[in-house]
Tab-separated table of C-alpha atoms and ligand atoms in Angstrom:
chain	number	residue	atom	x	y	z
A	1	UNK	CA	-21.182	82.293	33.853
A	2	UNK	CA	-20.879	78.542	33.291
A	3	UNK	CA	-18.194	76.644	35.164
A	4	UNK	CA	-14.734	77.564	33.849
A	5	UNK	CA	-12.365	74.588	34.159
A	6	UNK	CA	-8.728	75.262	34.922
A	7	UNK	CA	-7.821	73.522	31.676
A	8	UNK	CA	-9.503	72.504	28.440
A	9	UNK	CA	-7.278	71.289	25.587
A	10	UNK	CA	-7.617	72.712	22.089
A	11	UNK	CA	-7.826	70.111	19.308
A	12	UNK	CA	-8.855	72.099	16.268
A	13	UNK	CA	-6.203	71.164	13.698
A	14	UNK	CA	-5.483	67.909	11.878
A	15	UNK	CA	-6.030	65.759	14.973
A	16	UNK	CA	-9.182	64.064	13.749
A	17	UNK	CA	-7.824	63.435	10.270
A	18	UNK	CA	-4.588	61.871	11.536
A	19	UNK	CA	-6.328	59.735	14.147
A	20	UNK	CA	-8.807	58.543	11.508
A	21	UNK	CA	-5.836	57.556	9.350
A	22	UNK	CA	-4.680	55.299	12.167
A	23	UNK	CA	-8.124	53.736	12.454
A	24	UNK	CA	-8.571	53.347	8.703
A	25	UNK	CA	-5.195	51.693	8.208
A	26	UNK	CA	-5.239	49.655	11.404
A	27	UNK	CA	-1.938	51.170	12.588
A	28	UNK	CA	-2.850	51.829	16.197
A	29	UNK	CA	0.126	50.404	18.115
A	30	UNK	CA	3.535	51.988	18.643
A	31	UNK	CA	4.699	50.504	15.317
A	32	UNK	CA	2.802	53.103	13.294
A	33	UNK	CA	4.489	55.789	11.263
A	34	UNK	CA	3.113	58.770	13.222
A	35	UNK	CA	5.424	57.855	16.095
A	36	UNK	CA	8.503	58.260	13.907
A	37	UNK	CA	7.134	61.429	12.280
A	38	UNK	CA	6.257	63.023	15.622
A	39	UNK	CA	9.717	62.177	16.974
A	40	UNK	CA	11.468	63.619	13.927
A	41	UNK	CA	9.406	66.794	13.776
A	42	UNK	CA	9.848	67.613	17.445
A	43	UNK	CA	13.594	66.888	17.336
A	44	UNK	CA	13.880	69.201	14.374
A	45	UNK	CA	11.831	71.890	16.091
A	46	UNK	CA	14.141	72.001	19.113
A	47	UNK	CA	17.323	71.255	17.200
A	48	UNK	CA	18.187	67.910	18.750
A	49	UNK	CA	19.654	64.944	16.881
A	50	UNK	CA	17.678	62.181	18.561
A	51	UNK	CA	14.252	61.725	20.122
A	52	UNK	CA	12.335	58.870	21.726
A	53	UNK	CA	8.585	59.188	22.271
A	54	UNK	CA	7.246	57.448	25.365
A	55	UNK	CA	3.963	56.985	27.204
A	56	UNK	CA	4.194	60.052	29.486
A	57	UNK	CA	6.467	62.750	30.828
A	58	UNK	CA	7.123	60.940	34.093
A	59	UNK	CA	8.659	57.887	32.449
A	60	UNK	CA	10.500	60.158	30.005
A	61	UNK	CA	12.323	61.597	33.030
A	62	UNK	CA	12.886	58.123	34.403
A	63	UNK	CA	14.522	56.825	31.224
A	64	UNK	CA	16.439	60.067	30.719
A	65	UNK	CA	18.082	59.829	34.125
A	66	UNK	CA	18.660	56.111	33.978
A	67	UNK	CA	20.291	56.484	30.560
A	68	UNK	CA	23.013	58.675	32.110
A	69	UNK	CA	24.193	55.541	33.955
A	70	UNK	CA	25.331	57.394	37.048
A	71	UNK	CA	26.815	55.385	39.883
A	72	UNK	CA	24.157	54.304	42.405
A	73	UNK	CA	24.023	56.617	45.404
A	74	UNK	CA	25.131	59.644	43.376
A	75	UNK	CA	23.429	62.940	44.162
A	76	UNK	CA	21.269	64.869	41.728
A	77	UNK	CA	20.564	68.555	42.318
A	78	UNK	CA	16.929	69.493	41.624
A	79	UNK	CA	14.336	72.082	42.690
A	80	UNK	CA	12.086	71.352	45.651
A	81	UNK	CA	9.284	73.285	43.933
A	82	UNK	CA	8.285	70.878	41.175
A	83	UNK	CA	6.127	67.842	40.429
A	84	UNK	CA	6.974	64.570	42.156
A	85	UNK	CA	7.795	62.930	38.792
A	86	UNK	CA	11.209	64.596	39.022
A	87	UNK	CA	12.042	63.126	42.418
A	88	UNK	CA	10.593	59.719	41.507
A	89	UNK	CA	12.851	59.491	38.468
A	90	UNK	CA	15.913	60.238	40.584
A	91	UNK	CA	15.009	57.772	43.318
A	92	UNK	CA	14.001	54.970	40.962
A	93	UNK	CA	17.428	55.179	39.328
A	94	UNK	CA	19.021	54.556	42.735
A	95	UNK	CA	20.139	58.183	43.057
A	96	UNK	CA	19.667	60.764	45.787
A	97	UNK	CA	17.757	64.004	45.195
A	98	UNK	CA	19.353	67.124	46.694
A	99	UNK	CA	17.004	70.099	46.775
A	100	UNK	CA	17.312	73.773	45.927
A	101	UNK	CA	14.896	76.535	46.952
A	102	UNK	CA	13.085	78.764	44.446
A	103	UNK	CA	13.703	82.273	43.235
A	104	UNK	CA	10.837	84.453	44.472
A	105	UNK	CA	10.615	86.364	41.188
A	106	UNK	CA	10.710	83.603	38.575
A	107	UNK	CA	9.557	80.726	40.849
A	108	UNK	CA	12.285	78.608	39.260
A	109	UNK	CA	15.187	76.935	41.030
A	110	UNK	CA	17.470	79.634	42.477
A	111	UNK	CA	20.646	78.736	40.593
A	112	UNK	CA	22.797	80.838	42.955
A	113	UNK	CA	22.191	78.233	45.642
A	114	UNK	CA	23.418	75.243	43.652
A	115	UNK	CA	27.129	75.469	44.302
A	116	UNK	CA	26.861	75.289	48.087
A	117	UNK	CA	24.887	72.035	47.830
A	118	UNK	CA	27.513	70.221	45.781
A	119	UNK	CA	29.417	67.316	47.358
A	120	UNK	CA	31.872	64.770	46.005
A	121	UNK	CA	28.836	62.597	45.210
A	122	UNK	CA	27.009	65.185	43.056
A	123	UNK	CA	26.833	63.930	39.495
A	124	UNK	CA	23.965	65.789	37.818
A	125	UNK	CA	21.661	68.795	37.917
A	126	UNK	CA	18.010	68.505	36.931
A	127	UNK	CA	16.633	71.797	35.633
A	128	UNK	CA	12.850	72.085	35.615
A	129	UNK	CA	11.360	75.116	33.882
A	130	UNK	CA	8.373	76.273	35.906
A	131	UNK	CA	5.054	77.740	34.708
A	132	UNK	CA	6.308	79.961	31.870
A	133	UNK	CA	9.859	81.111	32.396
A	134	UNK	CA	12.920	78.903	31.987
A	135	UNK	CA	15.580	78.284	34.602
A	136	UNK	CA	18.497	80.685	34.213
A	137	UNK	CA	20.671	78.096	32.470
A	138	UNK	CA	23.991	79.897	31.874
A	139	UNK	CA	25.093	79.745	35.528
A	140	UNK	CA	24.071	76.057	35.513
A	141	UNK	CA	26.182	75.374	32.421
A	142	UNK	CA	29.158	77.010	34.166
A	143	UNK	CA	28.773	74.935	37.315
A	144	UNK	CA	28.246	71.751	35.308
A	145	UNK	CA	31.402	72.362	33.334
A	146	UNK	CA	33.483	73.319	36.354
A	147	UNK	CA	32.522	70.197	38.330
A	148	UNK	CA	31.919	67.748	35.481
A	149	UNK	CA	28.183	67.345	36.096
A	150	UNK	CA	25.470	66.186	33.675
A	151	UNK	CA	22.370	68.275	33.031
A	152	UNK	CA	18.852	66.900	32.659
A	153	UNK	CA	16.340	69.418	31.357
A	154	UNK	CA	12.658	68.917	32.160
A	155	UNK	CA	10.912	71.059	29.544
A	156	UNK	CA	7.432	69.606	30.155
A	157	UNK	CA	5.887	73.062	30.517
A	158	UNK	CA	8.010	74.866	27.947
A	159	UNK	CA	7.228	73.664	24.408
A	160	UNK	CA	8.312	76.410	22.038
A	161	UNK	CA	9.956	78.556	24.738
A	162	UNK	CA	13.487	79.891	24.264
A	163	UNK	CA	16.341	80.603	26.675
A	164	UNK	CA	18.153	83.424	24.886
A	165	UNK	CA	18.536	81.798	21.435
A	166	UNK	CA	18.368	78.197	22.674
A	167	UNK	CA	15.096	76.267	22.408
A	168	UNK	CA	13.890	74.725	25.664
A	169	UNK	CA	14.298	70.995	25.254
A	170	UNK	CA	17.685	71.387	23.570
A	171	UNK	CA	19.862	71.974	26.616
A	172	UNK	CA	22.038	69.629	28.648
A	173	UNK	CA	22.840	65.959	28.005
A	174	UNK	CA	19.187	64.973	27.844
A	175	UNK	CA	15.831	66.753	27.945
A	176	UNK	CA	12.227	65.672	28.279
A	177	UNK	CA	8.737	66.838	27.404
A	178	UNK	CA	5.264	65.827	28.577
A	179	UNK	CA	2.150	65.944	26.411
A	180	UNK	CA	-0.449	65.759	29.143
A	181	UNK	CA	-3.644	67.671	28.131
A	182	UNK	CA	-2.704	70.819	30.048
A	183	UNK	CA	0.642	71.176	28.241
A	184	UNK	CA	1.197	73.449	25.225
A	185	UNK	CA	0.782	70.455	22.958
A	186	UNK	CA	-0.931	67.254	24.002
A	187	UNK	CA	-1.286	63.617	23.049
A	188	UNK	CA	-3.682	62.817	25.903
A	189	UNK	CA	-0.859	60.991	27.626
A	190	UNK	CA	2.646	61.091	26.223
A	191	UNK	CA	6.227	62.192	26.609
A	192	UNK	CA	9.493	62.580	24.708
A	193	UNK	CA	13.186	62.256	25.451
A	194	UNK	CA	15.601	64.341	23.371
A	195	UNK	CA	19.375	64.201	23.191
A	196	UNK	CA	22.375	64.706	20.935
A	197	UNK	CA	24.138	61.716	22.503
A	198	UNK	CA	23.884	58.505	20.536
A	199	UNK	CA	24.424	56.291	23.591
A	200	UNK	CA	21.622	57.945	25.565
A	201	UNK	CA	19.386	57.651	22.533
A	202	UNK	CA	20.119	53.963	21.982
A	203	UNK	CA	19.559	53.114	25.637
A	204	UNK	CA	16.260	55.013	25.894
A	205	UNK	CA	15.013	53.539	22.662
A	206	UNK	CA	15.857	50.016	23.717
A	207	UNK	CA	14.545	50.297	27.289
A	208	UNK	CA	11.299	51.833	26.063
A	209	UNK	CA	10.542	48.571	24.316
A	210	UNK	CA	11.561	45.787	26.734
A	211	UNK	CA	15.237	45.950	25.715
A	212	UNK	CA	14.948	43.315	23.026
A	213	UNK	CA	18.508	42.511	21.954
A	214	UNK	CA	19.722	43.595	18.545
A	215	UNK	CA	20.599	40.091	17.407
A	216	UNK	CA	17.368	38.374	18.393
A	217	UNK	CA	13.884	39.483	19.346
A	218	UNK	CA	12.794	38.094	22.738
A	219	UNK	CA	16.401	37.750	23.818
A	220	UNK	CA	17.259	40.296	26.508
A	221	UNK	CA	20.625	41.327	27.977
A	222	UNK	CA	19.118	44.166	29.998
A	223	UNK	CA	15.989	44.877	32.032
A	224	UNK	CA	13.696	47.059	29.985
A	225	UNK	CA	10.237	48.564	30.272
A	226	UNK	CA	7.155	48.932	28.164
A	227	UNK	CA	6.984	52.706	27.939
A	228	UNK	CA	5.790	52.787	24.334
A	229	UNK	CA	3.442	55.429	22.943
A	230	UNK	CA	0.670	54.495	20.504
A	231	UNK	CA	0.338	55.671	16.929
A	232	UNK	CA	-3.014	57.209	17.900
A	233	UNK	CA	-1.299	59.401	20.471
A	234	UNK	CA	1.529	60.332	18.125
A	235	UNK	CA	-1.058	61.247	15.483
A	236	UNK	CA	-2.489	63.751	17.949
A	237	UNK	CA	1.008	64.924	18.744
A	238	UNK	CA	1.915	65.625	15.138
A	239	UNK	CA	-1.278	67.616	14.587
A	240	UNK	CA	-0.673	69.541	17.802
A	241	UNK	CA	2.922	70.289	16.874
A	242	UNK	CA	1.677	71.929	13.668
A	243	UNK	CA	-0.241	74.291	15.971
A	244	UNK	CA	2.503	75.007	18.467
A	245	UNK	CA	3.224	78.536	17.288
A	246	UNK	CA	-0.464	79.355	17.370
A	247	UNK	CA	-0.766	77.894	20.859
A	248	UNK	CA	2.200	79.943	22.056
A	249	UNK	CA	0.642	83.109	20.665
A	250	UNK	CA	-2.628	82.320	22.428
A	251	UNK	CA	-0.897	81.696	25.753
A	252	UNK	CA	1.067	84.916	25.494
A	253	UNK	CA	-2.087	86.809	24.657
A	254	UNK	CA	-3.793	85.259	27.686
A	255	UNK	CA	-0.808	86.299	29.797
A	256	UNK	CA	-0.933	89.837	28.462
A	257	UNK	CA	-4.656	90.190	29.191
A	258	UNK	CA	-4.410	88.778	32.712
A	259	UNK	CA	-1.375	90.975	33.356
A	260	UNK	CA	-3.123	94.095	32.132
A	261	UNK	CA	-6.200	93.377	34.244
A	262	UNK	CA	-4.287	92.404	37.386
A	263	UNK	CA	-1.304	94.717	37.210
A	264	UNK	CA	-2.620	97.100	39.859
A	265	UNK	CA	-4.025	94.517	42.244
A	266	UNK	CA	-1.721	95.048	45.198
A	267	UNK	CA	-2.916	91.938	47.063
A	268	UNK	CA	-1.154	89.618	44.652
A	269	UNK	CA	2.112	89.008	42.826
A	270	UNK	CA	1.678	88.080	39.166
A	271	UNK	CA	4.223	86.373	36.883
A	272	UNK	CA	7.056	88.400	35.378
A	273	UNK	CA	6.250	89.226	31.761
A	274	UNK	CA	9.884	88.661	30.856
A	275	UNK	CA	13.434	88.274	32.089
A	276	UNK	CA	16.639	89.169	30.253
A	277	UNK	CA	16.693	85.678	28.736
A	278	UNK	CA	13.026	84.901	27.913
A	279	UNK	CA	9.548	86.240	27.395
A	280	UNK	CA	7.027	84.458	29.597
A	281	UNK	CA	5.137	81.768	27.693
A	282	UNK	CA	2.435	81.453	30.421
A	283	UNK	CA	2.040	77.700	30.402
A	284	UNK	CA	-0.199	78.655	33.299
A	285	UNK	CA	-0.989	82.046	34.808
A	286	UNK	CA	0.034	81.715	38.443
A	287	UNK	CA	-0.731	84.218	41.136
A	288	UNK	CA	0.743	84.576	44.565
A	289	UNK	CA	-1.151	86.170	47.450
A	290	UNK	CA	1.149	88.581	49.176
A	291	UNK	CA	2.376	88.139	52.723
A	292	UNK	CA	-0.260	90.434	54.167
A	293	UNK	CA	-3.184	88.456	52.770
A	294	UNK	CA	-4.627	86.922	55.894
A	295	UNK	CA	-5.672	83.735	54.151
A	296	UNK	CA	-3.891	81.118	52.139
A	297	UNK	CA	-4.463	80.035	48.567
A	298	UNK	CA	-6.868	77.222	49.475
A	299	UNK	CA	-9.430	79.624	50.942
A	300	UNK	CA	-9.338	82.001	47.975
A	301	UNK	CA	-9.633	79.041	45.624
A	302	UNK	CA	-12.731	77.805	47.438
A	303	UNK	CA	-14.389	81.192	47.092
A	304	UNK	CA	-13.529	81.301	43.406
A	305	UNK	CA	-15.019	77.853	42.963
A	306	UNK	CA	-18.298	79.202	44.328
A	307	UNK	CA	-18.190	81.679	41.473
A	308	UNK	CA	-17.638	78.828	38.995
A	309	UNK	CA	-13.955	79.594	38.514
A	310	UNK	CA	-11.752	76.529	38.749
A	311	UNK	CA	-8.153	76.939	39.888
A	312	UNK	CA	-5.244	74.700	40.813
A	313	UNK	CA	-2.787	74.957	43.706
A	314	UNK	CA	0.904	75.421	43.089
A	315	UNK	CA	3.196	72.441	43.596
A	316	UNK	CA	3.641	70.969	47.040
A	317	UNK	CA	7.427	71.070	47.627
A	318	UNK	CA	9.398	67.822	47.571
A	319	UNK	CA	10.843	68.318	51.068
A	320	UNK	CA	7.289	68.269	52.491
A	321	UNK	CA	6.130	65.107	50.716
A	322	UNK	CA	5.254	62.336	53.176
A	323	UNK	CA	6.171	59.691	50.591
A	324	UNK	CA	9.697	61.086	50.306
A	325	UNK	CA	10.167	61.760	54.007
A	326	UNK	CA	9.284	58.097	54.578
A	327	UNK	CA	12.255	57.233	52.388
A	328	UNK	CA	14.457	59.021	54.916
A	329	UNK	CA	14.987	62.031	52.679
A	330	UNK	CA	15.048	65.767	53.511
A	331	UNK	CA	14.695	65.413	57.275
A	332	UNK	CA	14.257	68.870	58.863
A	333	UNK	CA	15.216	70.630	55.631
A	334	UNK	CA	13.594	73.998	55.021
A	335	UNK	CA	13.089	75.948	51.831
A	336	UNK	CA	11.201	79.118	52.760
A	337	UNK	CA	10.498	80.443	49.269
A	338	UNK	CA	9.079	77.156	47.999
A	339	UNK	CA	6.974	76.856	51.152
A	340	UNK	CA	5.652	80.361	50.614
A	341	UNK	CA	4.820	79.585	46.976
A	342	UNK	CA	2.993	76.425	48.013
A	343	UNK	CA	0.976	78.221	50.674
A	344	UNK	CA	0.090	81.389	48.800
A	345	UNK	CA	0.171	80.359	45.159
A	346	UNK	CA	-2.372	78.971	42.736
A	347	UNK	CA	-3.128	79.351	39.075
A	348	UNK	CA	-6.091	80.672	37.168
A	349	UNK	CA	-7.786	78.933	34.219
A	350	UNK	CA	-5.088	78.860	31.540
A	351	UNK	CA	-6.061	76.067	29.131
A	352	UNK	CA	-6.000	76.811	25.419
A	353	UNK	CA	-9.665	75.847	25.119
A	354	UNK	CA	-10.908	78.088	27.910
A	355	UNK	CA	-9.257	81.467	27.659
A	356	UNK	CA	-11.589	83.615	25.584
A	357	UNK	CA	-11.326	87.253	26.571
A	358	UNK	CA	-14.775	87.495	28.155
A	359	UNK	CA	-13.957	84.550	30.404
A	360	UNK	CA	-10.687	86.119	31.461
A	361	UNK	CA	-12.585	89.290	32.350
A	362	UNK	CA	-15.066	87.315	34.412
A	363	UNK	CA	-12.270	85.392	36.149
A	364	UNK	CA	-10.405	88.556	37.065
A	365	UNK	CA	-13.528	90.307	38.309
A	366	UNK	CA	-14.376	87.290	40.427
A	367	UNK	CA	-10.876	87.231	41.858
A	368	UNK	CA	-11.014	90.915	42.708
A	369	UNK	CA	-14.360	90.444	44.439
A	370	UNK	CA	-13.008	87.543	46.439
A	371	UNK	CA	-9.891	89.451	47.469
A	372	UNK	CA	-11.973	92.437	48.618
A	373	UNK	CA	-13.532	90.172	51.243
A	374	UNK	CA	-10.313	90.172	53.243
B	1	LIG	C1	3.509	67.510	33.489
B	1	LIG	C2	4.888	67.457	34.038
B	1	LIG	C3	5.575	66.241	34.204
B	1	LIG	C4	4.909	64.898	34.109
B	1	LIG	O1	4.401	64.587	32.901
B	1	LIG	P1	3.252	63.447	32.760
B	1	LIG	O2	3.129	63.343	31.286
B	1	LIG	O3	2.037	63.973	33.412
B	1	LIG	O4	3.787	62.217	33.383
B	1	LIG	C5	6.899	66.285	34.580
B	1	LIG	N1	7.528	67.447	34.827
B	1	LIG	C6	6.884	68.628	34.727
B	1	LIG	C7	7.634	69.875	35.004
B	1	LIG	C8	5.542	68.663	34.348
B	1	LIG	O5	4.915	69.844	34.260
């Protein structure tokens, strides 16, 4: 079997046609019409009033949090098991991340642990949906209402997913997406901020483009950024959005096949197929070696690599990040579930362009061979 990368994007719709339109008309900057169309279509898809497309998911989070205008030094609740983009956005807005451990079944933030971490300085909760299942949002809504907290929803891995009847990306004051090539829809690099709040929208839109004042271009009352997205990227995004339902079906089919093939493999824990609030969308198919497995994920991944199967480790928790510890954060804090996930978890090839059934069979057989070694 040829090398199977952990991700290959699928670009088999109108991508080429739309990008060629950009080239033919010369509209390649952020001023082009695909940016507006992509923003409108995605907002409509998730049922939000406003959307602002930006250059990636990391800066989408940054603008989203900054646009809440929380007092400096306020605390933001967030999961420790996530990508560093989430913590960076909090810190760069002058806020303090406060971490929550994961739920061992869904791998998402354990919402039952939020309330005991609240202080008088807590002002927001960042919910990050992980790998395929959303955070259990209803308890978060209750806490947010009771204590007057804002909610930021990072839906980077959840395009098309629902929490009960609510689309992911539609919840809380402000939500964000990423369109990195391993996401359910991609623009190469790209991100989006969505909100129903006009103030948040106006601030994000202005700060994305250097905060030019309304009365005069090149006159600035605020410090902005250049976080613009190009028309070329938005052209890809629009074509990808047309394929979102198809992509979701493919991911769920991949999940079903992996699940069927791995269901009886007692050495590993596989993702839940569903919870009461959602069916798994399998952004990636993660597996977790069980406690008895004598080795950690890294070793199993190396052996899979020798069989031409590429994999990726799970997230490295925020409370173990040297860059954050250096900032004086999280000293001596422990989050056993997240640490266990990081040590024993990794994901199998899950990209839309690399999940044909025969490859999945090969991947699973290779994994079973590798696990038999122990
Ligand atoms: C991918 C991802 C991001 C970052 O997005 P980029 O576009 O790569 O900057 C943020 N949060 C989550 C949960 C992600 O999966």
